[in-house]
Amino acid sequence: MEYVTLNNGVKMPQLGYGVYQTPPEDTEKCVLTAIQNGYRSIDTAQAYGNEEGVGEAISKCGVPREELFITTKIWITNAGYEKAKASIEESLKKLKTDYIDLLLIHQPFGDYYGSYRAMEEAYEEGKVRAIGVSNFYPDRFIDIAHFAKIKPAVNQVETHVFQQQKEAKKYLEKNHTQIMSWGPFAEGRNDYFNNPVLKEIGEKHEKSVAQVALRFLLQSNVVVIPKSVHENRMKENFDVYDFELTKDEMKKIEELDTGKSLFFSHYDPETVEWFMSIL
Ligand SMILES: NC(=O)c1ccc[n+]([C@@H]2O[C@H](COP(=O)([O-])OP(=O)(O)OC[C@H]3O[C@@H](n4cnc5c(N)ncnc54)[C@H](OP(=O)(O)O)[C@@H]3O)[C@@H](O)[C@H]2O)c1
């Protein structure tokens, strides 16, 4: 397992396991299986409706709590100081833990400055080991990084071979904020698992497209949290430390970047209206 050191000195596994769209009733089993296969970092969110499943798994897995790294995120409906503060307590309860390793603002909507103040307070009280944001595009990120008392340790954004976040990374690096990828496989979009460039490189290393894609992100200093409900894929996605991509292979994959989202843009008013409509 390799770790990154966040801007407050906290160590975080560079490879973890995500549970977005994992049904709540399957989450405990999936997370237990992931932990049995070596994963130590688990990424959930209030909005996923499966924090309880993660909590059950971490309390039953037999791995000491301090060896695990648990991330959750405050949803838009809990934005604002008072609501965010209450929601942190609720997440702690659901996760069956005294502390959260990394707490993020899920989306830059609503009174997220109020949320951030509640998060800073929880951090100072020792309920949270690191705080940060998610889906903050460079404009929103620069704003909060400048005005917040505690600089975000992490920004979790869509990052994969087709959206490498080259521009955003410049501003994250300037502020010593770690980039964390969501959707490292873009959930399979763009025929991801059949990409010819990734396939050809994989054949040379006797590795799958998924493994090459993760290796690329790891070698690009990105934290990754691939999701799978299947044990064979959990194993496959974890088995990425016995090979290295050459400079030439990294360059070829860099050329796959389109600089665009495969999902949506927070700069698009229709996307923002859609977020408001689901609240
Ligand atoms: N902050 C945010 O707004 C945000 C947004 C999205 C995601 N996230 C986080 O990031 C994590 C990862 O992103 P994601 O779940 O959206 O997508 P992802 O990890 O890019 O892709 C997951 C999809 O790929 C499949 N898959 C996984 N491993 C595979 C393999 N080795 N070969 C073939 N198919 C494979 C999975 O299927 P099976 O499960 O059927 O195996 C699933 O359909 C999430 O779980 C969540 O924790 C955060």
Coordinates of N, CA and C and ligand atoms in Angstrom, one line a residue, residues 18-20 43 48 73 106-107 134-135 156 181-187 193 210 225-230 233 236-237, ligand 1:
G18 N -14.5 2.9 -3.4 CA -15.6 3.7 -3.4 C -17.0 3.0 -3.4
V19 N -18.0 3.6 -2.8 CA -19.3 2.8 -2.7 C -20.5 3.6 -3.3
Y20 N -20.2 4.6 -4.2 CA -21.3 5.3 -4.8 C -22.1 4.2 -5.7
D43 N -14.5 5.2 0.6 CA -15.1 6.5 0.3 C -16.6 6.4 0.2
Y48 N -25.1 8.9 -0.5 CA -25.2 7.5 -1.1 C -26.1 6.6 -0.3
K73 N -19.0 12.6 2.9 CA -19.2 14.0 2.3 C -20.5 14.5 2.8
H106 N -19.6 17.9 -0.5 CA -19.8 17.1 -1.7 C -20.0 17.9 -3.0
Q107 N -20.7 19.1 -2.9 CA -20.9 19.9 -4.0 C -20.8 21.4 -3.6
S134 N -15.2 18.7 -2.7 CA -15.4 17.8 -3.9 C -16.1 18.6 -5.0
N135 N -15.8 18.4 -6.2 CA -16.5 19.0 -7.3 C -16.3 20.5 -7.3
Q156 N -11.9 16.3 -4.3 CA -12.3 15.1 -5.1 C -13.0 15.5 -6.3
S181 N -9.4 11.3 -7.3 CA -10.3 11.1 -8.4 C -11.6 10.5 -8.0
W182 N -12.7 11.0 -8.6 CA -13.9 10.2 -8.6 C -14.1 9.7 -10.0
G183 N -14.7 8.5 -10.2 CA -14.9 7.9 -11.5 C -13.6 7.6 -12.2
P184 N -12.7 6.9 -11.6 CA -11.4 6.6 -12.3 C -11.5 5.8 -13.6
F185 N -12.7 5.1 -13.7 CA -13.0 4.4 -15.0 C -14.1 5.2 -15.7
A186 N -14.5 6.4 -15.3 CA -15.6 7.1 -15.9 C -16.8 6.2 -15.9
E187 N -16.9 5.4 -14.9 CA -18.1 4.4 -14.8 C -18.3 3.7 -16.2
F193 N -13.3 0.4 -21.1 CA -12.6 -0.9 -20.9 C -12.2 -1.5 -22.2
A210 N -8.3 -1.8 -16.9 CA -8.6 -1.1 -15.6 C -7.3 -0.9 -14.8
I225 N -10.2 5.8 -6.0 CA -11.1 5.0 -5.1 C -12.1 4.2 -6.1
P226 N -11.5 3.3 -6.9 CA -12.4 2.6 -7.8 C -13.5 1.8 -7.1
K227 N -14.6 1.7 -7.7 CA -15.8 1.0 -7.1 C -16.0 -0.3 -7.9
S228 N -16.3 -1.4 -7.2 CA -16.8 -2.6 -7.8 C -17.5 -3.4 -6.8
V229 N -18.6 -4.0 -7.1 CA -19.3 -4.8 -6.2 C -18.9 -6.3 -6.4
H230 N -17.9 -6.5 -7.3 CA -17.5 -7.9 -7.6 C -16.1 -8.1 -7.0
R233 N -13.1 -8.2 -9.4 CA -12.6 -6.8 -9.8 C -12.0 -6.0 -8.7
E236 N -8.6 -7.3 -8.8 CA -7.9 -6.8 -10.0 C -7.5 -5.3 -9.8
N237 N -8.4 -4.5 -9.3 CA -8.2 -3.1 -9.1 C -7.1 -2.8 -8.0
Ligands
LIG1 N1 -17.6 13.3 -5.2 C1 -18.4 12.9 -6.1 O1 -19.3 13.7 -6.6 C2 -18.4 11.5 -6.7 C3 -19.0 11.2 -7.8 C4 -18.9 9.9 -8.3 C5 -18.2 8.9 -7.6 N2 -17.5 9.3 -6.4 C6 -16.7 8.3 -5.7 O2 -15.8 7.7 -6.6 C7 -15.9 6.3 -6.6 C8 -15.6 5.7 -7.9 O3 -16.4 6.3 -8.9 P1 -17.6 5.6 -9.6 O4 -18.2 4.5 -8.7 O5 -18.6 6.6 -10.0 O6 -17.1 4.9 -10.9 P2 -15.8 4.1 -11.4 O7 -15.1 3.6 -10.2 O8 -15.1 4.9 -12.4 O9 -16.5 2.9 -12.2 C9 -17.3 1.9 -11.5 C10 -17.9 1.0 -12.6 O10 -16.8 0.3 -13.2 C11 -17.1 -1.1 -13.0 N3 -15.8 -1.8 -12.8 C12 -15.0 -1.6 -11.7 N4 -13.9 -2.3 -11.8 C13 -13.9 -2.9 -13.0 C14 -13.0 -3.7 -13.7 N5 -11.8 -4.0 -13.1 N6 -13.3 -4.1 -14.9 C15 -14.5 -3.8 -15.5 N7 -15.4 -3.0 -14.9 C16 -15.1 -2.5 -13.6 C17 -18.1 -1.2 -11.9 O11 -18.9 -2.4 -12.1 P3 -19.2 -3.4 -10.9 O12 -19.5 -2.6 -9.6 O13 -20.5 -4.1 -11.4 O14 -18.1 -4.3 -10.8 C18 -18.9 0.1 -12.0 O15 -19.9 -0.1 -13.0 C19 -17.4 6.1 -6.2 O16 -17.7 4.8 -5.8 C20 -17.5 7.2 -5.1 O17 -17.0 6.7 -3.9 C21 -17.6 10.6 -6.0

